[in-house]
Short mmCIF file of C-alpha atoms and ligand atoms in Angstrom, two decimals:
data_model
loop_
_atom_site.label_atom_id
_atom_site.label_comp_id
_atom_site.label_asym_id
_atom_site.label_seq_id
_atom_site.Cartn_x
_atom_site.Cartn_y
_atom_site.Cartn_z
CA UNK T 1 0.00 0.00 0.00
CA UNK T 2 2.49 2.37 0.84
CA UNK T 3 4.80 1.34 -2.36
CA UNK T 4 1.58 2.75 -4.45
CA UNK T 5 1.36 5.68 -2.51
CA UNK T 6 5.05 6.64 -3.19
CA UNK T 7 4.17 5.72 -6.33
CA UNK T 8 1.40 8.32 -7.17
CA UNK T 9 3.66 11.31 -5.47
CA UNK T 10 6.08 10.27 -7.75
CA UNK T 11 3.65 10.49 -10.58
CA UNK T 12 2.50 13.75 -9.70
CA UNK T 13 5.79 15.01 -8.94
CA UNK T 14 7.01 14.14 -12.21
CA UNK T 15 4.09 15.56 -13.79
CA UNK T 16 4.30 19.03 -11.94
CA UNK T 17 7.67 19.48 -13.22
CA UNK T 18 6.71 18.97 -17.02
CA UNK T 19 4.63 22.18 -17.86
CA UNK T 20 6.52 25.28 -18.16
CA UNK T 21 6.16 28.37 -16.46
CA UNK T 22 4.20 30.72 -18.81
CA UNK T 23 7.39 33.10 -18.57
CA UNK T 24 9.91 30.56 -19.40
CA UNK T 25 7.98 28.37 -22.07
CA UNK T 26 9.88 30.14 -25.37
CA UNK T 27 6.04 31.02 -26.42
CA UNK T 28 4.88 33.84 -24.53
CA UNK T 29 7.10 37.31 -24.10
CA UNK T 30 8.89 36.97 -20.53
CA UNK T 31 7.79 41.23 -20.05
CA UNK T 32 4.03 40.91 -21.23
CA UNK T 33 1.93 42.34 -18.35
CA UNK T 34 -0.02 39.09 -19.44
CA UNK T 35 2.48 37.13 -17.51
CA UNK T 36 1.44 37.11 -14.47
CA UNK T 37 -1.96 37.59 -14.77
CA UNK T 38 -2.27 34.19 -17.21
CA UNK T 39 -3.07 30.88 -15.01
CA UNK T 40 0.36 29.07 -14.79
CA UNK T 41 -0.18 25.92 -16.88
CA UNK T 42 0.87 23.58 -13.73
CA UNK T 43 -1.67 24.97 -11.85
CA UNK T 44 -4.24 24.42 -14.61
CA UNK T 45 -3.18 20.56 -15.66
CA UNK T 46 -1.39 19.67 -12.28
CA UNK T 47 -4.11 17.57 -10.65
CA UNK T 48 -5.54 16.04 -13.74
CA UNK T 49 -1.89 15.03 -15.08
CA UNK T 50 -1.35 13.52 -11.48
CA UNK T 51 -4.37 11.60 -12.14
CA UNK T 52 -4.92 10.19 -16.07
CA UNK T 53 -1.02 11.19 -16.79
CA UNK T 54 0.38 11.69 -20.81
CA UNK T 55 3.85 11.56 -21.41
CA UNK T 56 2.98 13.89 -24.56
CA UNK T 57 1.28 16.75 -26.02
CA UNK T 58 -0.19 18.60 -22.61
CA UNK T 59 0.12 16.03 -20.33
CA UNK T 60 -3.34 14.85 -19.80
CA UNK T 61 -4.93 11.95 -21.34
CA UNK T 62 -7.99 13.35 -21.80
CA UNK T 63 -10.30 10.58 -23.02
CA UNK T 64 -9.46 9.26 -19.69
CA UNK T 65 -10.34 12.06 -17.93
CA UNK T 66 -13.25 12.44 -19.39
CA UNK T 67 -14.67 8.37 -19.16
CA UNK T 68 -13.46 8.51 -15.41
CA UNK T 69 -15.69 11.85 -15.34
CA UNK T 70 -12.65 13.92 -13.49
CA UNK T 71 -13.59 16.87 -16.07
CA UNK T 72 -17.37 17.40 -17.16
CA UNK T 73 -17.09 19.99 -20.57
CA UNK T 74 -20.16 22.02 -21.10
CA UNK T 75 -21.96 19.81 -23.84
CA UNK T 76 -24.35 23.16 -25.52
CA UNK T 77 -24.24 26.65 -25.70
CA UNK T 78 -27.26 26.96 -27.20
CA UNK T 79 -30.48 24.67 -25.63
CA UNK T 80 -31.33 22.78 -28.89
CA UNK T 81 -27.78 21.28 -29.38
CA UNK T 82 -28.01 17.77 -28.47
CA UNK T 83 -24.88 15.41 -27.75
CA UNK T 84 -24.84 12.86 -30.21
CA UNK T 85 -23.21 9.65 -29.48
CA UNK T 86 -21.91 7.15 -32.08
CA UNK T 87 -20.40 4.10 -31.29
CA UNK T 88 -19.00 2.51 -33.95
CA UNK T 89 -14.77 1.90 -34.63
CA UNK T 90 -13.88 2.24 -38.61
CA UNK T 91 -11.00 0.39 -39.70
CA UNK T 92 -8.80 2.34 -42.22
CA UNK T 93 -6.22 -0.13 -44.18
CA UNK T 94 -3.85 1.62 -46.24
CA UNK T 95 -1.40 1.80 -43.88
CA UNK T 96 1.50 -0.32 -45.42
CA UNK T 97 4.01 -1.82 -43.01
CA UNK T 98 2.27 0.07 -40.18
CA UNK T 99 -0.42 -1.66 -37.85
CA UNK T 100 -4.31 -0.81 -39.08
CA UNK T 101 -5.72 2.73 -37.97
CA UNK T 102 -8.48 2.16 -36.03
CA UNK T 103 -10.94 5.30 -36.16
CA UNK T 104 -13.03 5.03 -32.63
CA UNK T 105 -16.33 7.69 -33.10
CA UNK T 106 -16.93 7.45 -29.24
CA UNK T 107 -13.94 9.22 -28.21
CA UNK T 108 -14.82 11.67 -31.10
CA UNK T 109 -18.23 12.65 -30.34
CA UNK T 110 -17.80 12.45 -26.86
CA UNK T 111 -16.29 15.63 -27.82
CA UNK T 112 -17.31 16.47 -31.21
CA UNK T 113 -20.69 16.84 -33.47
CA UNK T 114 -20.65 14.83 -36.36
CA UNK T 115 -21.07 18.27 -38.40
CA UNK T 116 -16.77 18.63 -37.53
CA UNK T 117 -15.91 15.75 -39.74
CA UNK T 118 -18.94 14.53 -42.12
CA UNK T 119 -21.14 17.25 -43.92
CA UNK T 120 -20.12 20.46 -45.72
CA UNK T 121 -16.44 20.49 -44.14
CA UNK T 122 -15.90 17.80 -46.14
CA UNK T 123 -13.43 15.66 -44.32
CA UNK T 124 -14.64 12.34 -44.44
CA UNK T 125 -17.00 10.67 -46.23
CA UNK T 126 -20.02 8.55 -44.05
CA UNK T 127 -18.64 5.22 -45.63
CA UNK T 128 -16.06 3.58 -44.51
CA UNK T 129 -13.08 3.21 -46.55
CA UNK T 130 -14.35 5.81 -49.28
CA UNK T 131 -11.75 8.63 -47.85
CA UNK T 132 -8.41 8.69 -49.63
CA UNK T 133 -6.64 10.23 -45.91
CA UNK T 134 -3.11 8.60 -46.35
CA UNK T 135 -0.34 9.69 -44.03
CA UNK T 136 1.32 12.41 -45.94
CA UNK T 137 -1.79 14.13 -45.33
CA UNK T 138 -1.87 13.53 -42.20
CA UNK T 139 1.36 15.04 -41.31
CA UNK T 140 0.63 18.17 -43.31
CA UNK T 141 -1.93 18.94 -41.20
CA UNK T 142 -5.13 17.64 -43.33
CA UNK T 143 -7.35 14.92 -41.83
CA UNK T 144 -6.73 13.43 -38.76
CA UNK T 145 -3.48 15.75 -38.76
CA UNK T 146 -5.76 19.34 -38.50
CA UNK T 147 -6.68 18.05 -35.04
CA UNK T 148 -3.72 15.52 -33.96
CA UNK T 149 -0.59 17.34 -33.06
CA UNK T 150 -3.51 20.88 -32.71
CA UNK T 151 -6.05 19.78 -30.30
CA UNK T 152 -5.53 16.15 -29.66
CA UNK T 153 -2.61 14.39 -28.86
CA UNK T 154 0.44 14.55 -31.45
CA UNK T 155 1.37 12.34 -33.88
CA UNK T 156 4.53 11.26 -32.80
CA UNK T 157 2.20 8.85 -31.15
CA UNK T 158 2.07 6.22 -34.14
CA UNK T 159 0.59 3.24 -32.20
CA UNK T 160 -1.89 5.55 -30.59
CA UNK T 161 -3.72 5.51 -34.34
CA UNK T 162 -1.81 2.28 -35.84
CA UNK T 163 -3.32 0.08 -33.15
CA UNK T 164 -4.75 -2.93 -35.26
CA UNK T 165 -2.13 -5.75 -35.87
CA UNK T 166 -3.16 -6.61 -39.43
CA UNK T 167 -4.49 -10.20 -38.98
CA UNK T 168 -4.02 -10.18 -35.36
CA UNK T 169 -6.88 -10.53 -33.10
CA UNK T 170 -8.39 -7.34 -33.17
CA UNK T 171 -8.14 -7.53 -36.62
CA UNK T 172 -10.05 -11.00 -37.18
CA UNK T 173 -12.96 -9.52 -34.36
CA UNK T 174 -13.81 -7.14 -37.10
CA UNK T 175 -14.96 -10.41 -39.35
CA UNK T 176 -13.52 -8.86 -42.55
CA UNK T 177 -15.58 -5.62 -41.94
CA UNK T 178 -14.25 -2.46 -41.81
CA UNK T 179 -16.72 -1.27 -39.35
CA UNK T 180 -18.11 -2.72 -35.78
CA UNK T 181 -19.58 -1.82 -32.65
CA UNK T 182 -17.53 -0.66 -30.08
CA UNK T 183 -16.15 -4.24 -27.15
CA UNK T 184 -18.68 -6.17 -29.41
CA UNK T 185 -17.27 -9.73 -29.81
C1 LIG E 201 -13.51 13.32 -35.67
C2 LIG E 201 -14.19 13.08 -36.91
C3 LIG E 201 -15.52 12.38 -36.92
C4 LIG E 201 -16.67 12.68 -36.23
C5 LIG E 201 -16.88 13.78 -35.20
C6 LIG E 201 -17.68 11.76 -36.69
N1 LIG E 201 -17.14 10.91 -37.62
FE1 LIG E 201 -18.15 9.51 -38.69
N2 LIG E 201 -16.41 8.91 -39.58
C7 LIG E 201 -15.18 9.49 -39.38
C8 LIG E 201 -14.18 8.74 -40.12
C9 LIG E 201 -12.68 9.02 -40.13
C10 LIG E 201 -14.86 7.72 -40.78
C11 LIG E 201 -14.25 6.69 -41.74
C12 LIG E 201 -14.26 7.28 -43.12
C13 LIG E 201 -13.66 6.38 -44.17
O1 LIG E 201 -13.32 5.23 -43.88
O2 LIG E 201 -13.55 6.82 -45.33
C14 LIG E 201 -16.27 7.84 -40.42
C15 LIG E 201 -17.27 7.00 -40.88
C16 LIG E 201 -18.61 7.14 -40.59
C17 LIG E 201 -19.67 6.28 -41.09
C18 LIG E 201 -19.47 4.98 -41.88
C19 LIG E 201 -18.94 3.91 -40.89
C20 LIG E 201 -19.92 3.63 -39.77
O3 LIG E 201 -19.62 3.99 -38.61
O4 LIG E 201 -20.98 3.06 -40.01
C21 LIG E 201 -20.86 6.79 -40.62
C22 LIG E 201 -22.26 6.25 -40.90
C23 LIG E 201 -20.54 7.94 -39.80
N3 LIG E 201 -19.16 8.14 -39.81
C24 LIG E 201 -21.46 8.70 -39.13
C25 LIG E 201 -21.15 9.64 -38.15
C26 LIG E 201 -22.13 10.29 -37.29
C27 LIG E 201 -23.64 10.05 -37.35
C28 LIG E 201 -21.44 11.12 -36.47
C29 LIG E 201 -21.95 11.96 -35.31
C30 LIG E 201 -22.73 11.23 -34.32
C31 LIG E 201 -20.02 11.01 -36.82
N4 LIG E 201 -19.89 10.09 -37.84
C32 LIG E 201 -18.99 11.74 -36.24
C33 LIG E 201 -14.92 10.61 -38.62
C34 LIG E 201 -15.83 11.25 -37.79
C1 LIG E 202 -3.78 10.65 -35.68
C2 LIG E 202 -3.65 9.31 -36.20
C3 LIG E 202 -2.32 8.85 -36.79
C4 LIG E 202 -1.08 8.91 -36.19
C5 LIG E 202 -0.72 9.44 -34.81
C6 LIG E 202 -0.17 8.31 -37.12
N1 LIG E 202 -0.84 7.91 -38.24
FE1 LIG E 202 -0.01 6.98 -39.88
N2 LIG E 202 -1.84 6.95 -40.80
C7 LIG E 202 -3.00 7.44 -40.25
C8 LIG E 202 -4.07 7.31 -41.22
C9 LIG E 202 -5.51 7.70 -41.00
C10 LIG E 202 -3.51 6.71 -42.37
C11 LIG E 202 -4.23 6.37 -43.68
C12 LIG E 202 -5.02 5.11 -43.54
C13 LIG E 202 -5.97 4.90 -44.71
O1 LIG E 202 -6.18 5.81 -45.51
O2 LIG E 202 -6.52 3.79 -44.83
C14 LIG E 202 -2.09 6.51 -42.07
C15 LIG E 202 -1.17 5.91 -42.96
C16 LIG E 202 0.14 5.64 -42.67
C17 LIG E 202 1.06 4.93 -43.52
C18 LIG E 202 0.73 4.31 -44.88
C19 LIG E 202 1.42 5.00 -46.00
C20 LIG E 202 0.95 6.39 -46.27
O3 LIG E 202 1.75 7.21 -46.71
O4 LIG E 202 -0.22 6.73 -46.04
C21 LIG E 202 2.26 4.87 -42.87
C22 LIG E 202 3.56 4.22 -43.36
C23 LIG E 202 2.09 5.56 -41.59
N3 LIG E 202 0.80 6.00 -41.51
C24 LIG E 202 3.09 5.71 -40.66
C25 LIG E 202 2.95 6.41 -39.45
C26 LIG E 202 4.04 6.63 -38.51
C27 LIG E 202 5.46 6.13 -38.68
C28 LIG E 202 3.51 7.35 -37.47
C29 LIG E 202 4.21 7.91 -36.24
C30 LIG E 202 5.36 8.75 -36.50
C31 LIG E 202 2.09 7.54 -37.75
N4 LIG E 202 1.80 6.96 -38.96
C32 LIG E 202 1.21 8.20 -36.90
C33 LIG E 202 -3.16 7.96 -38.98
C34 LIG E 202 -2.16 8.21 -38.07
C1 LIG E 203 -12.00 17.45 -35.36
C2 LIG E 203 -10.87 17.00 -34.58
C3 LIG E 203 -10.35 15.58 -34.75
C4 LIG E 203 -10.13 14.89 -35.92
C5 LIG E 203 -10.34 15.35 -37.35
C6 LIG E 203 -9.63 13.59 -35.53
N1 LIG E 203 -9.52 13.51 -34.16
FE1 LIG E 203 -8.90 11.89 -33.06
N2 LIG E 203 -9.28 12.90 -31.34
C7 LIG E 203 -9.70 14.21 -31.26
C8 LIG E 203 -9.84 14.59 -29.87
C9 LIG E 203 -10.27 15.95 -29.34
C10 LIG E 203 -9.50 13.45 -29.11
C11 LIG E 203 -9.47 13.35 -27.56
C12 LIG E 203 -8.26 14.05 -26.99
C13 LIG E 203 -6.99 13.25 -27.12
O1 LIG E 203 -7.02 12.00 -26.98
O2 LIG E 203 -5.92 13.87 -27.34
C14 LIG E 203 -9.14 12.40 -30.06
C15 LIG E 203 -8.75 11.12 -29.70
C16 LIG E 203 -8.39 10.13 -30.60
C17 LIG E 203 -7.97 8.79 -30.23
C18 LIG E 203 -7.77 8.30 -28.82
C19 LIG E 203 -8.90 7.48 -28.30
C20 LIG E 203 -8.60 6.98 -26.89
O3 LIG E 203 -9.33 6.11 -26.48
O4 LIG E 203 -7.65 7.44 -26.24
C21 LIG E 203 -7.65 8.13 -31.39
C22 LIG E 203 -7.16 6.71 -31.56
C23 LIG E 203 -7.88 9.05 -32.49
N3 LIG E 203 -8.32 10.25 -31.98
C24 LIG E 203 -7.66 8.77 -33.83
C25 LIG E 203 -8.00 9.60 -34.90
C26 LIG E 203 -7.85 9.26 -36.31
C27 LIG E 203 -7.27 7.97 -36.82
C28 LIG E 203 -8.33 10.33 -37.02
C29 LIG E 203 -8.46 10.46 -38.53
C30 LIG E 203 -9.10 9.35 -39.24
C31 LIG E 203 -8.76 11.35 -36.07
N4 LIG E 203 -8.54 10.86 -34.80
C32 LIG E 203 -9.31 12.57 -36.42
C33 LIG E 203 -9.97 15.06 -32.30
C34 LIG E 203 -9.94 14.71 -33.65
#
């Protein structure tokens, strides 16, 4: 018991020491009166990095945080706006040497309306495997890319995305579809 204890202080002493003072972080200007008055990132991220901890991007693993309901985001500004769930994982193939992509819309519109990704922006098509994406894309900042590395956690991450072994288990769960239910069998 008191080996996990230690271990969580270490945690969230490691984690503390990760986010840079505002001042110091190469980003902001060290004489801005807006240093200072700015919430020092540690502060902000501290207790939820000590808890669901990242080793990347800002620290946090936020679908974590969210699922284990440490963080509860406003879901509507305006009344009518409903959350709307889907639950289904896309497989996307064309990944060469790499492990399958595995596309998970739960995560997504935990956080997002399907009107971000399907509709008039255009960025993927409602059918699964009718995208060309393709990594080059990706890293320029297109696709997946103009939220991974932005918003959501970078893409230095490759096994965060590439987390199918092509004709691993996973893989044969899917039956030969490229689409399936979220923990079905
Ligand atoms: C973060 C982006 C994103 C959001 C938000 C999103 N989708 Fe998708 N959706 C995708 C991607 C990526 C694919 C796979 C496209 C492909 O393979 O060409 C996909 C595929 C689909 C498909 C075909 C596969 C399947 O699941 O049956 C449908 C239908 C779909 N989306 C509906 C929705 C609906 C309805 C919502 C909102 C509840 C939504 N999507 C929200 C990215 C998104
Ligand atoms: C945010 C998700 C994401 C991350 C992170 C990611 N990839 Fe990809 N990758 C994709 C998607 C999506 C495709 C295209 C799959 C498709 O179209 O079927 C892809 C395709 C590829 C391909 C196939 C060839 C090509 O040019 O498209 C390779 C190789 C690849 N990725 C390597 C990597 C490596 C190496 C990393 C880590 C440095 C990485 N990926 C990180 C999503 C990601
Ligand atoms: C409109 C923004 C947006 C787009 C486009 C987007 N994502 Fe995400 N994605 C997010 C956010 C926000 C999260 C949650 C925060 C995080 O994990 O960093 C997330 C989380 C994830 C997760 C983590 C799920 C978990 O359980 O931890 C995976 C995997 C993922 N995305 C893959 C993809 C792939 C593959 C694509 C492209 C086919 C894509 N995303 C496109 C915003 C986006």
């Amino acid at each position: 018991m008191l080996l996990v204890l230690a271990c969580v202080c270490a945690v969230a002493l490691a984690a503390g020491q990760k986010w840079l003072a505002i001042a110091k972080d190469d980003l902001h200007d060290p004489q801005s009166p807006g240093v200072g008055v700015l919430q020092e990132p540690a502060e902000a991220l501290g207790a939820l990095g000590a808890q669901v901890p990242d080793a990347v991007g800002n620290q946090v693993r936020w679908v974590q945080a969210l699922d284990r309901g440490l963080i509860q985001p406003r879901t509507n500004i305006l009344p009518e706006t409903k959350v709307n769930l889907r639950t289904t994982e896309v497989l996307l193939v064309n990944t060469a040497h790499m492990g399958l992509v595995k596309f998970p819309h739960r995560q997504h519109t935990a956080w997002l309306d399907c009107s971000n990704c399907h509709g008039a922006v255009g960025l993927f098509e409602q059918k699964a495997g009718a995208t060309k994406i393709g990594m080059f894309r990706v890293l320029a900042g297109e696709k997946c890319g103009l939220c991974h590395g932005a918003v959501a956690f970078p893409l230095t991450e490759c096994d965060r995305c590439h987390s199918v072994k092509r004709d691993g288990p996973e893989h044969a769960a899917f039956n030969g579809a490229l689409v399936r239910e979220a923990g079905s069998p």
